C-alpha cells in the first residue's frame, strides 16, 4: 500500500465512534503517519470515549497522535488547530477536510429552511474546508515540501435532492473549491 512513515496528517471530523474521519485517521496511522485528529468537541458516550479513544487507537499502532478540539468554521479556531499540530509534530504533510455539519434541521423543504440553519451547514461544510485548506496550504508553501489536501464531498455535490438544499449546496461548493484549489 502506501508508505507514510515520517508524514504528519491532520484529520478533521475524526472523533466519532463510527465514521469516515475515524477510519481515515486510523488508516493513515496504519500506513505510518503521525495523526492529529480533531473534532468540534470531545464528546463521549457510555460506550465510547470520544476523540481520546481515537487518539489511543492510533497510538496503539506505534505512531504519535494528538486530539484537538475546535470549530473549522472559525478562522481563530482553525489557526489554533494548525498551530497545535505544528507545535506537536513540526509539520503537516496531509490535510483531510472531513468535518461536516450534522444532519437535522436542514432536512426540510427550501420554503421551511431557516437562514441560520443554512448558514451553519455552509459554514462548517464549505467555509471550514476553505479555512483549513488556506491555513495548511500556507504552511505547506512556506515549508517548501508540498503536501496533500483531501476534501470530502458527497454524491450530493453532483446531484441535488429534495429537502437537502443546504447540504447539497455546500457539497457542490466543496467540489468547485477543490477544483479551484488544484
Short mmCIF file of N, CA and C in Angstrom, two decimals:
data_model
loop_
_atom_site.label_atom_id
_atom_site.label_comp_id
_atom_site.label_asym_id
_atom_site.label_seq_id
_atom_site.Cartn_x
_atom_site.Cartn_y
_atom_site.Cartn_z
N UNK A 1 0.84 -1.19 0.00
CA UNK A 1 0.00 0.00 0.00
C UNK A 1 0.87 1.24 0.00
N UNK A 2 0.50 2.21 0.81
CA UNK A 2 1.20 3.49 0.87
C UNK A 2 2.16 3.49 2.03
N UNK A 3 3.26 4.15 1.88
CA UNK A 3 4.24 4.25 2.96
C UNK A 3 4.26 5.69 3.43
N UNK A 4 3.78 5.90 4.64
CA UNK A 4 3.66 7.26 5.16
C UNK A 4 4.54 7.49 6.39
N UNK A 5 5.55 6.64 6.57
CA UNK A 5 6.46 6.85 7.69
C UNK A 5 7.05 8.25 7.62
N UNK A 6 7.05 8.94 8.75
CA UNK A 6 7.60 10.28 8.82
C UNK A 6 6.65 11.38 8.38
N UNK A 7 5.49 11.02 7.88
CA UNK A 7 4.50 12.01 7.45
C UNK A 7 3.59 12.36 8.62
N UNK A 8 3.01 13.56 8.55
CA UNK A 8 2.07 14.02 9.57
C UNK A 8 0.76 14.39 8.88
N UNK A 9 -0.33 13.84 9.41
CA UNK A 9 -1.66 14.12 8.87
C UNK A 9 -2.51 14.84 9.91
N UNK A 10 -3.35 15.73 9.43
CA UNK A 10 -4.35 16.40 10.25
C UNK A 10 -5.71 16.03 9.67
N UNK A 11 -6.55 15.40 10.48
CA UNK A 11 -7.85 14.92 10.01
C UNK A 11 -8.95 15.59 10.84
N UNK A 12 -9.84 16.32 10.17
CA UNK A 12 -10.95 16.95 10.87
C UNK A 12 -12.15 16.02 10.90
N UNK A 13 -13.01 16.22 11.87
CA UNK A 13 -14.21 15.39 11.98
C UNK A 13 -13.88 13.94 12.25
N UNK A 14 -12.91 13.71 13.14
CA UNK A 14 -12.40 12.35 13.33
C UNK A 14 -12.69 11.76 14.71
N UNK A 15 -13.58 12.37 15.48
CA UNK A 15 -13.79 11.92 16.86
C UNK A 15 -14.92 10.94 17.08
N UNK A 16 -15.62 10.56 16.04
CA UNK A 16 -16.78 9.69 16.20
C UNK A 16 -16.44 8.23 16.37
N UNK A 17 -17.36 7.50 17.00
CA UNK A 17 -17.19 6.06 17.18
C UNK A 17 -17.23 5.36 15.83
N UNK A 18 -18.13 5.80 15.00
CA UNK A 18 -18.23 5.27 13.65
C UNK A 18 -18.13 6.46 12.71
N UNK A 19 -17.51 6.27 11.61
CA UNK A 19 -17.48 7.37 10.66
C UNK A 19 -16.23 7.38 9.81
N UNK A 20 -16.32 8.18 8.78
CA UNK A 20 -15.25 8.28 7.81
C UNK A 20 -13.99 8.86 8.42
N UNK A 21 -14.12 9.90 9.24
CA UNK A 21 -12.95 10.55 9.82
C UNK A 21 -12.10 9.62 10.65
N UNK A 22 -12.74 8.88 11.53
CA UNK A 22 -12.00 7.91 12.35
C UNK A 22 -11.33 6.87 11.47
N UNK A 23 -12.04 6.36 10.49
CA UNK A 23 -11.48 5.34 9.60
C UNK A 23 -10.28 5.87 8.83
N UNK A 24 -10.38 7.09 8.35
CA UNK A 24 -9.26 7.69 7.62
C UNK A 24 -8.06 7.87 8.55
N UNK A 25 -8.32 8.41 9.74
CA UNK A 25 -7.23 8.66 10.69
C UNK A 25 -6.51 7.37 11.08
N UNK A 26 -7.26 6.33 11.35
CA UNK A 26 -6.62 5.07 11.76
C UNK A 26 -5.90 4.41 10.59
N UNK A 27 -6.41 4.59 9.38
CA UNK A 27 -5.73 4.02 8.21
C UNK A 27 -4.42 4.76 7.94
N UNK A 28 -4.43 6.08 8.07
CA UNK A 28 -3.19 6.84 7.90
C UNK A 28 -2.15 6.37 8.92
N UNK A 29 -2.60 6.11 10.14
CA UNK A 29 -1.69 5.61 11.17
C UNK A 29 -1.16 4.22 10.81
N UNK A 30 -2.03 3.38 10.29
CA UNK A 30 -1.61 2.04 9.87
C UNK A 30 -0.50 2.12 8.83
N UNK A 31 -0.56 3.15 7.99
CA UNK A 31 0.45 3.35 6.95
C UNK A 31 1.68 4.09 7.46
N UNK A 32 1.69 4.43 8.76
CA UNK A 32 2.89 5.00 9.37
C UNK A 32 2.85 6.48 9.69
N UNK A 33 1.78 7.18 9.33
CA UNK A 33 1.71 8.62 9.59
C UNK A 33 1.38 8.90 11.05
N UNK A 34 1.97 9.96 11.59
CA UNK A 34 1.52 10.52 12.85
C UNK A 34 0.26 11.31 12.53
N UNK A 35 -0.72 11.29 13.44
CA UNK A 35 -2.01 11.87 13.10
C UNK A 35 -2.54 12.79 14.19
N UNK A 36 -2.87 14.02 13.80
CA UNK A 36 -3.63 14.92 14.66
C UNK A 36 -5.09 14.76 14.27
N UNK A 37 -5.91 14.36 15.22
CA UNK A 37 -7.33 14.18 14.96
C UNK A 37 -8.08 15.31 15.65
N UNK A 38 -9.02 15.89 14.95
CA UNK A 38 -9.78 16.97 15.59
C UNK A 38 -11.26 16.83 15.32
N UNK A 39 -12.00 17.39 16.25
CA UNK A 39 -13.45 17.42 16.16
C UNK A 39 -13.94 18.65 16.90
N UNK A 40 -15.21 18.95 16.72
CA UNK A 40 -15.78 20.14 17.34
C UNK A 40 -15.61 20.09 18.85
N UNK A 41 -15.86 18.93 19.43
CA UNK A 41 -15.64 18.73 20.86
C UNK A 41 -15.38 17.26 21.10
N UNK A 42 -14.82 16.97 22.24
CA UNK A 42 -14.52 15.59 22.61
C UNK A 42 -15.69 15.05 23.40
N UNK A 43 -16.66 14.50 22.69
CA UNK A 43 -17.87 14.01 23.32
C UNK A 43 -17.85 12.49 23.36
N UNK A 44 -17.92 11.97 24.55
CA UNK A 44 -18.01 10.53 24.71
C UNK A 44 -19.43 10.11 25.01
N UNK A 45 -19.64 8.82 24.98
CA UNK A 45 -20.92 8.22 25.35
C UNK A 45 -20.60 7.11 26.34
N UNK A 46 -21.62 6.47 26.91
CA UNK A 46 -21.31 5.39 27.85
C UNK A 46 -20.42 4.29 27.26
N UNK A 47 -20.49 4.08 25.95
CA UNK A 47 -19.68 3.02 25.33
C UNK A 47 -18.59 3.56 24.41
N UNK A 48 -18.31 4.88 24.46
CA UNK A 48 -17.29 5.45 23.58
C UNK A 48 -16.66 6.66 24.26
N UNK A 49 -15.34 6.69 24.29
CA UNK A 49 -14.63 7.76 24.98
C UNK A 49 -14.44 9.01 24.12
N UNK A 50 -14.87 8.97 22.87
CA UNK A 50 -14.77 10.14 22.01
C UNK A 50 -13.40 10.28 21.37
N UNK A 51 -13.00 11.52 21.15
CA UNK A 51 -11.75 11.84 20.47
C UNK A 51 -10.56 11.15 21.12
N UNK A 52 -10.55 11.11 22.44
CA UNK A 52 -9.43 10.48 23.14
C UNK A 52 -9.31 9.00 22.81
N UNK A 53 -10.43 8.35 22.52
CA UNK A 53 -10.38 6.93 22.13
C UNK A 53 -9.72 6.76 20.77
N UNK A 54 -9.97 7.69 19.86
CA UNK A 54 -9.34 7.63 18.54
C UNK A 54 -7.83 7.82 18.68
N UNK A 55 -7.44 8.78 19.52
CA UNK A 55 -6.01 9.02 19.77
C UNK A 55 -5.35 7.76 20.31
N UNK A 56 -5.96 7.12 21.27
CA UNK A 56 -5.39 5.89 21.85
C UNK A 56 -5.33 4.76 20.83
N UNK A 57 -6.36 4.65 20.01
CA UNK A 57 -6.38 3.63 18.96
C UNK A 57 -5.21 3.84 18.00
N UNK A 58 -4.93 5.08 17.67
CA UNK A 58 -3.81 5.40 16.77
C UNK A 58 -2.48 5.12 17.45
N UNK A 59 -2.34 5.54 18.70
CA UNK A 59 -1.09 5.31 19.42
C UNK A 59 -0.78 3.82 19.57
N UNK A 60 -1.79 2.99 19.66
CA UNK A 60 -1.58 1.54 19.75
C UNK A 60 -0.95 0.98 18.48
N UNK A 61 -0.96 1.75 17.41
CA UNK A 61 -0.34 1.32 16.16
C UNK A 61 1.13 1.74 16.08
N UNK A 62 1.61 2.35 17.17
CA UNK A 62 3.02 2.69 17.24
C UNK A 62 3.40 4.03 16.64
N UNK A 63 2.41 4.88 16.40
CA UNK A 63 2.70 6.22 15.88
C UNK A 63 2.16 7.27 16.85
N UNK A 64 2.62 8.48 16.68
CA UNK A 64 2.19 9.57 17.55
C UNK A 64 0.83 10.11 17.11
N UNK A 65 0.08 10.60 18.10
CA UNK A 65 -1.22 11.18 17.81
C UNK A 65 -1.56 12.20 18.88
N UNK A 66 -2.37 13.16 18.49
CA UNK A 66 -2.88 14.16 19.43
C UNK A 66 -4.32 14.44 19.04
N UNK A 67 -5.15 14.69 20.04
CA UNK A 67 -6.54 15.06 19.81
C UNK A 67 -6.73 16.54 20.05
N UNK A 68 -7.42 17.19 19.13
CA UNK A 68 -7.64 18.63 19.20
C UNK A 68 -9.12 18.94 19.03
N UNK A 69 -9.59 19.96 19.73
CA UNK A 69 -10.98 20.36 19.58
C UNK A 69 -11.07 21.80 19.08
N UNK A 70 -12.07 22.05 18.26
CA UNK A 70 -12.30 23.40 17.76
C UNK A 70 -13.16 23.37 16.51
N UNK A 71 -13.77 24.49 16.23
CA UNK A 71 -14.63 24.62 15.06
C UNK A 71 -13.81 24.99 13.83
N UNK A 72 -14.03 24.25 12.75
CA UNK A 72 -13.34 24.56 11.50
C UNK A 72 -13.95 25.76 10.80
N UNK A 73 -15.09 26.23 11.28
CA UNK A 73 -15.76 27.35 10.63
C UNK A 73 -15.37 28.70 11.22
N UNK A 74 -14.37 28.70 12.09
CA UNK A 74 -13.91 29.93 12.74
C UNK A 74 -12.41 30.06 12.50
N UNK A 75 -11.98 31.16 11.89
CA UNK A 75 -10.58 31.29 11.50
C UNK A 75 -9.62 31.26 12.69
N UNK A 76 -10.03 31.79 13.82
CA UNK A 76 -9.16 31.74 15.01
C UNK A 76 -9.01 30.31 15.52
N UNK A 77 -10.11 29.55 15.51
CA UNK A 77 -10.02 28.14 15.90
C UNK A 77 -9.16 27.35 14.92
N UNK A 78 -9.31 27.64 13.64
CA UNK A 78 -8.51 26.96 12.62
C UNK A 78 -7.03 27.25 12.86
N UNK A 79 -6.69 28.50 13.11
CA UNK A 79 -5.29 28.85 13.38
C UNK A 79 -4.78 28.09 14.59
N UNK A 80 -5.60 27.94 15.61
CA UNK A 80 -5.19 27.19 16.81
C UNK A 80 -4.99 25.71 16.50
N UNK A 81 -5.87 25.13 15.70
CA UNK A 81 -5.73 23.72 15.33
C UNK A 81 -4.43 23.49 14.57
N UNK A 82 -4.15 24.36 13.61
CA UNK A 82 -2.93 24.22 12.81
C UNK A 82 -1.70 24.46 13.68
N UNK A 83 -1.73 25.50 14.50
CA UNK A 83 -0.59 25.79 15.38
C UNK A 83 -0.33 24.65 16.36
N UNK A 84 -1.39 24.07 16.91
CA UNK A 84 -1.22 22.95 17.85
C UNK A 84 -0.61 21.74 17.15
N UNK A 85 -1.04 21.48 15.92
CA UNK A 85 -0.47 20.37 15.16
C UNK A 85 1.01 20.62 14.87
N UNK A 86 1.33 21.83 14.45
CA UNK A 86 2.73 22.18 14.17
C UNK A 86 3.57 22.13 15.44
N UNK A 87 3.02 22.56 16.54
CA UNK A 87 3.74 22.51 17.81
C UNK A 87 4.06 21.08 18.22
N UNK A 88 3.12 20.19 17.99
CA UNK A 88 3.29 18.78 18.38
C UNK A 88 4.20 18.03 17.41
N UNK A 89 4.05 18.27 16.11
CA UNK A 89 4.73 17.45 15.11
C UNK A 89 5.74 18.20 14.24
N UNK A 90 5.68 19.52 14.20
CA UNK A 90 6.64 20.30 13.42
C UNK A 90 6.28 20.54 11.97
N UNK A 91 5.29 19.83 11.47
CA UNK A 91 4.89 19.99 10.07
C UNK A 91 3.54 19.35 9.86
N UNK A 92 2.95 19.63 8.70
CA UNK A 92 1.73 18.95 8.25
C UNK A 92 1.96 18.58 6.80
N UNK A 93 1.90 17.29 6.51
CA UNK A 93 2.07 16.80 5.14
C UNK A 93 0.74 16.51 4.46
N UNK A 94 -0.27 16.16 5.27
CA UNK A 94 -1.56 15.72 4.74
C UNK A 94 -2.66 16.39 5.54
N UNK A 95 -3.62 16.98 4.85
CA UNK A 95 -4.82 17.51 5.48
C UNK A 95 -6.02 16.77 4.91
N UNK A 96 -6.86 16.25 5.79
CA UNK A 96 -8.12 15.64 5.36
C UNK A 96 -9.25 16.48 5.95
N UNK A 97 -9.94 17.20 5.08
CA UNK A 97 -11.09 18.01 5.49
C UNK A 97 -12.33 17.13 5.48
N UNK A 98 -12.64 16.58 6.64
CA UNK A 98 -13.75 15.65 6.76
C UNK A 98 -14.87 16.19 7.65
N UNK A 99 -14.63 17.25 8.40
CA UNK A 99 -15.65 17.78 9.30
C UNK A 99 -16.91 18.13 8.51
N UNK A 100 -18.05 17.85 9.10
CA UNK A 100 -19.31 18.16 8.44
C UNK A 100 -20.39 18.51 9.43
N UNK A 101 -21.30 19.37 9.01
CA UNK A 101 -22.43 19.73 9.85
C UNK A 101 -23.34 18.52 10.02
N UNK A 102 -23.81 18.28 11.22
CA UNK A 102 -24.68 17.12 11.44
C UNK A 102 -26.03 17.29 10.74
N UNK A 103 -26.58 16.18 10.30
CA UNK A 103 -27.91 16.19 9.69
C UNK A 103 -28.93 16.57 10.75
N UNK A 104 -29.98 17.21 10.32
CA UNK A 104 -31.01 17.58 11.28
C UNK A 104 -31.97 18.60 10.72
N UNK A 105 -31.93 19.81 11.31
CA UNK A 105 -32.94 20.81 10.93
C UNK A 105 -32.80 21.34 9.50
N UNK A 106 -31.75 20.95 8.81
CA UNK A 106 -31.58 21.38 7.41
C UNK A 106 -32.35 20.49 6.45
N UNK A 107 -32.87 19.38 6.89
CA UNK A 107 -33.54 18.42 6.01
C UNK A 107 -35.03 18.74 5.89
N UNK A 108 -35.30 19.92 5.35
CA UNK A 108 -36.67 20.40 5.18
C UNK A 108 -36.80 21.03 3.79
N UNK A 109 -38.03 21.24 3.33
CA UNK A 109 -38.19 21.95 2.06
C UNK A 109 -37.57 23.35 2.14
N UNK A 110 -37.10 23.86 1.03
CA UNK A 110 -36.46 25.17 0.99
C UNK A 110 -37.34 26.25 1.62
N UNK A 111 -38.64 26.19 1.40
CA UNK A 111 -39.54 27.22 1.95
C UNK A 111 -39.56 27.20 3.47
N UNK A 112 -39.14 26.10 4.09
CA UNK A 112 -39.13 25.99 5.55
C UNK A 112 -37.73 26.07 6.15
N UNK A 113 -36.72 26.21 5.31
CA UNK A 113 -35.33 26.21 5.78
C UNK A 113 -34.99 27.55 6.43
N UNK A 114 -34.57 27.51 7.67
CA UNK A 114 -34.21 28.72 8.41
C UNK A 114 -32.84 29.22 7.94
N UNK A 115 -32.69 30.53 7.87
CA UNK A 115 -31.44 31.13 7.41
C UNK A 115 -30.26 30.71 8.27
N UNK A 116 -30.44 30.67 9.59
CA UNK A 116 -29.32 30.31 10.46
C UNK A 116 -28.90 28.86 10.27
N UNK A 117 -29.85 28.00 9.93
CA UNK A 117 -29.51 26.59 9.65
C UNK A 117 -28.73 26.51 8.35
N UNK A 118 -29.19 27.22 7.32
CA UNK A 118 -28.46 27.30 6.04
C UNK A 118 -27.03 27.76 6.28
N UNK A 119 -26.89 28.85 7.04
CA UNK A 119 -25.57 29.41 7.32
C UNK A 119 -24.67 28.42 8.04
N UNK A 120 -25.22 27.69 9.00
CA UNK A 120 -24.43 26.73 9.78
C UNK A 120 -23.89 25.61 8.89
N UNK A 121 -24.74 25.06 8.04
CA UNK A 121 -24.32 23.96 7.17
C UNK A 121 -23.22 24.43 6.21
N UNK A 122 -23.42 25.57 5.57
CA UNK A 122 -22.40 26.08 4.66
C UNK A 122 -21.14 26.51 5.39
N UNK A 123 -21.29 27.00 6.60
CA UNK A 123 -20.13 27.43 7.37
C UNK A 123 -19.21 26.27 7.72
N UNK A 124 -19.79 25.17 8.16
CA UNK A 124 -18.96 24.00 8.51
C UNK A 124 -18.46 23.30 7.24
N UNK A 125 -19.37 22.95 6.36
CA UNK A 125 -19.01 22.11 5.21
C UNK A 125 -18.15 22.82 4.17
N UNK A 126 -18.45 24.06 3.88
CA UNK A 126 -17.73 24.77 2.81
C UNK A 126 -16.70 25.76 3.36
N UNK A 127 -17.13 26.65 4.24
CA UNK A 127 -16.19 27.62 4.80
C UNK A 127 -15.09 26.91 5.59
N UNK A 128 -15.45 25.88 6.34
CA UNK A 128 -14.45 25.13 7.10
C UNK A 128 -13.41 24.49 6.20
N UNK A 129 -13.85 23.95 5.08
CA UNK A 129 -12.92 23.37 4.11
C UNK A 129 -11.98 24.45 3.56
N UNK A 130 -12.54 25.61 3.25
CA UNK A 130 -11.72 26.73 2.78
C UNK A 130 -10.70 27.17 3.83
N UNK A 131 -11.17 27.42 5.05
CA UNK A 131 -10.27 27.94 6.10
C UNK A 131 -9.15 26.96 6.42
N UNK A 132 -9.48 25.69 6.56
CA UNK A 132 -8.45 24.68 6.85
C UNK A 132 -7.47 24.56 5.69
N UNK A 133 -7.98 24.52 4.48
CA UNK A 133 -7.11 24.41 3.30
C UNK A 133 -6.20 25.61 3.18
N UNK A 134 -6.73 26.79 3.41
CA UNK A 134 -5.93 28.01 3.33
C UNK A 134 -4.81 28.00 4.37
N UNK A 135 -5.15 27.70 5.61
CA UNK A 135 -4.15 27.73 6.69
C UNK A 135 -3.07 26.68 6.47
N UNK A 136 -3.46 25.48 6.11
CA UNK A 136 -2.47 24.41 5.92
C UNK A 136 -1.67 24.65 4.63
N UNK A 137 -2.31 25.15 3.58
CA UNK A 137 -1.59 25.47 2.34
C UNK A 137 -0.48 26.47 2.59
N UNK A 138 -0.78 27.48 3.39
CA UNK A 138 0.25 28.48 3.71
C UNK A 138 1.46 27.82 4.36
N UNK A 139 1.21 26.90 5.28
CA UNK A 139 2.32 26.18 5.92
C UNK A 139 3.07 25.34 4.89
N UNK A 140 2.35 24.61 4.06
CA UNK A 140 2.99 23.74 3.07
C UNK A 140 3.86 24.55 2.10
N UNK A 141 3.35 25.69 1.67
CA UNK A 141 4.11 26.54 0.74
C UNK A 141 5.34 27.11 1.43
N UNK A 142 5.16 27.62 2.65
CA UNK A 142 6.28 28.20 3.39
C UNK A 142 7.36 27.15 3.65
N UNK A 143 6.96 25.95 3.97
CA UNK A 143 7.90 24.87 4.26
C UNK A 143 8.61 24.41 2.99
N UNK A 144 7.95 24.55 1.85
CA UNK A 144 8.56 24.18 0.59
C UNK A 144 8.54 22.69 0.30
N UNK A 145 7.85 21.94 1.09
CA UNK A 145 7.83 20.49 0.88
C UNK A 145 6.59 19.96 0.23
N UNK A 146 5.65 20.84 -0.11
CA UNK A 146 4.40 20.37 -0.71
C UNK A 146 3.56 19.62 0.29
N UNK A 147 2.60 18.89 -0.21
CA UNK A 147 1.72 18.11 0.65
C UNK A 147 0.47 17.71 -0.10
N UNK A 148 -0.44 17.11 0.63
CA UNK A 148 -1.70 16.64 0.06
C UNK A 148 -2.86 17.20 0.87
N UNK A 149 -3.87 17.69 0.17
CA UNK A 149 -5.11 18.14 0.80
C UNK A 149 -6.24 17.34 0.19
N UNK A 150 -6.98 16.67 1.05
CA UNK A 150 -8.09 15.81 0.63
C UNK A 150 -9.37 16.41 1.20
N UNK A 151 -10.27 16.81 0.32
CA UNK A 151 -11.54 17.40 0.74
C UNK A 151 -12.67 16.40 0.51
N UNK A 152 -13.41 16.12 1.56
CA UNK A 152 -14.51 15.16 1.46
C UNK A 152 -15.76 15.87 0.97
N UNK A 153 -16.38 15.31 -0.05
CA UNK A 153 -17.64 15.83 -0.55
C UNK A 153 -18.66 14.70 -0.49
N UNK A 154 -19.51 14.62 -1.49
CA UNK A 154 -20.59 13.65 -1.47
C UNK A 154 -21.19 13.56 -2.86
N UNK A 155 -21.87 12.48 -3.13
CA UNK A 155 -22.63 12.40 -4.37
C UNK A 155 -23.66 13.53 -4.41
N UNK A 156 -24.05 14.02 -3.24
CA UNK A 156 -24.98 15.15 -3.16
C UNK A 156 -24.36 16.44 -3.70
N UNK A 157 -23.06 16.43 -3.90
CA UNK A 157 -22.39 17.56 -4.51
C UNK A 157 -22.44 17.52 -6.03
N UNK A 158 -23.00 16.46 -6.56
CA UNK A 158 -23.15 16.32 -8.01
C UNK A 158 -24.61 16.35 -8.45
N UNK A 159 -25.50 16.06 -7.49
CA UNK A 159 -26.93 15.99 -7.83
C UNK A 159 -27.73 16.45 -6.63
N UNK A 160 -28.52 17.47 -6.82
CA UNK A 160 -29.36 17.98 -5.74
C UNK A 160 -30.46 17.00 -5.36
N UNK A 161 -31.02 17.20 -4.18
CA UNK A 161 -32.09 16.33 -3.70
C UNK A 161 -33.07 17.15 -2.87
N UNK A 162 -34.33 16.78 -2.95
CA UNK A 162 -35.35 17.46 -2.17
C UNK A 162 -35.01 17.38 -0.69
N UNK A 163 -35.26 18.44 0.04
CA UNK A 163 -35.02 18.53 1.48
C UNK A 163 -33.54 18.51 1.85
N UNK A 164 -32.66 18.71 0.89
CA UNK A 164 -31.22 18.72 1.14
C UNK A 164 -30.56 19.96 0.56
N UNK A 165 -31.28 21.06 0.45
CA UNK A 165 -30.77 22.24 -0.25
C UNK A 165 -29.46 22.75 0.34
N UNK A 166 -29.39 22.89 1.65
CA UNK A 166 -28.17 23.41 2.27
C UNK A 166 -27.02 22.41 2.12
N UNK A 167 -27.29 21.15 2.40
CA UNK A 167 -26.24 20.13 2.32
C UNK A 167 -25.72 20.00 0.89
N UNK A 168 -26.63 19.86 -0.06
CA UNK A 168 -26.21 19.72 -1.46
C UNK A 168 -25.45 20.94 -1.93
N UNK A 169 -25.92 22.12 -1.58
CA UNK A 169 -25.23 23.35 -1.98
C UNK A 169 -23.82 23.40 -1.41
N UNK A 170 -23.68 22.99 -0.15
CA UNK A 170 -22.35 23.01 0.47
C UNK A 170 -21.41 22.02 -0.21
N UNK A 171 -21.91 20.87 -0.58
CA UNK A 171 -21.06 19.85 -1.20
C UNK A 171 -20.75 20.19 -2.66
N UNK A 172 -21.70 20.83 -3.37
CA UNK A 172 -21.38 21.37 -4.70
C UNK A 172 -20.23 22.36 -4.56
N UNK A 173 -20.31 23.20 -3.54
CA UNK A 173 -19.26 24.19 -3.28
C UNK A 173 -17.92 23.57 -2.99
N UNK A 174 -17.90 22.50 -2.21
CA UNK A 174 -16.64 21.81 -1.89
C UNK A 174 -16.00 21.28 -3.16
N UNK A 175 -16.79 20.72 -4.04
CA UNK A 175 -16.24 20.20 -5.30
C UNK A 175 -15.65 21.34 -6.13
N UNK A 176 -16.38 22.43 -6.27
CA UNK A 176 -15.86 23.58 -7.03
C UNK A 176 -14.62 24.16 -6.39
N UNK A 177 -14.62 24.29 -5.07
CA UNK A 177 -13.45 24.81 -4.36
C UNK A 177 -12.24 23.91 -4.58
N UNK A 178 -12.45 22.61 -4.48
CA UNK A 178 -11.36 21.65 -4.65
C UNK A 178 -10.77 21.75 -6.05
N UNK A 179 -11.62 21.88 -7.06
CA UNK A 179 -11.13 22.04 -8.42
C UNK A 179 -10.33 23.33 -8.57
N UNK A 180 -10.78 24.38 -7.93
CA UNK A 180 -10.05 25.65 -7.97
C UNK A 180 -8.72 25.56 -7.24
N UNK A 181 -8.71 24.86 -6.12
CA UNK A 181 -7.51 24.70 -5.31
C UNK A 181 -6.45 23.89 -6.06
N UNK A 182 -6.91 22.89 -6.81
CA UNK A 182 -5.98 22.03 -7.54
C UNK A 182 -5.27 22.82 -8.63
#
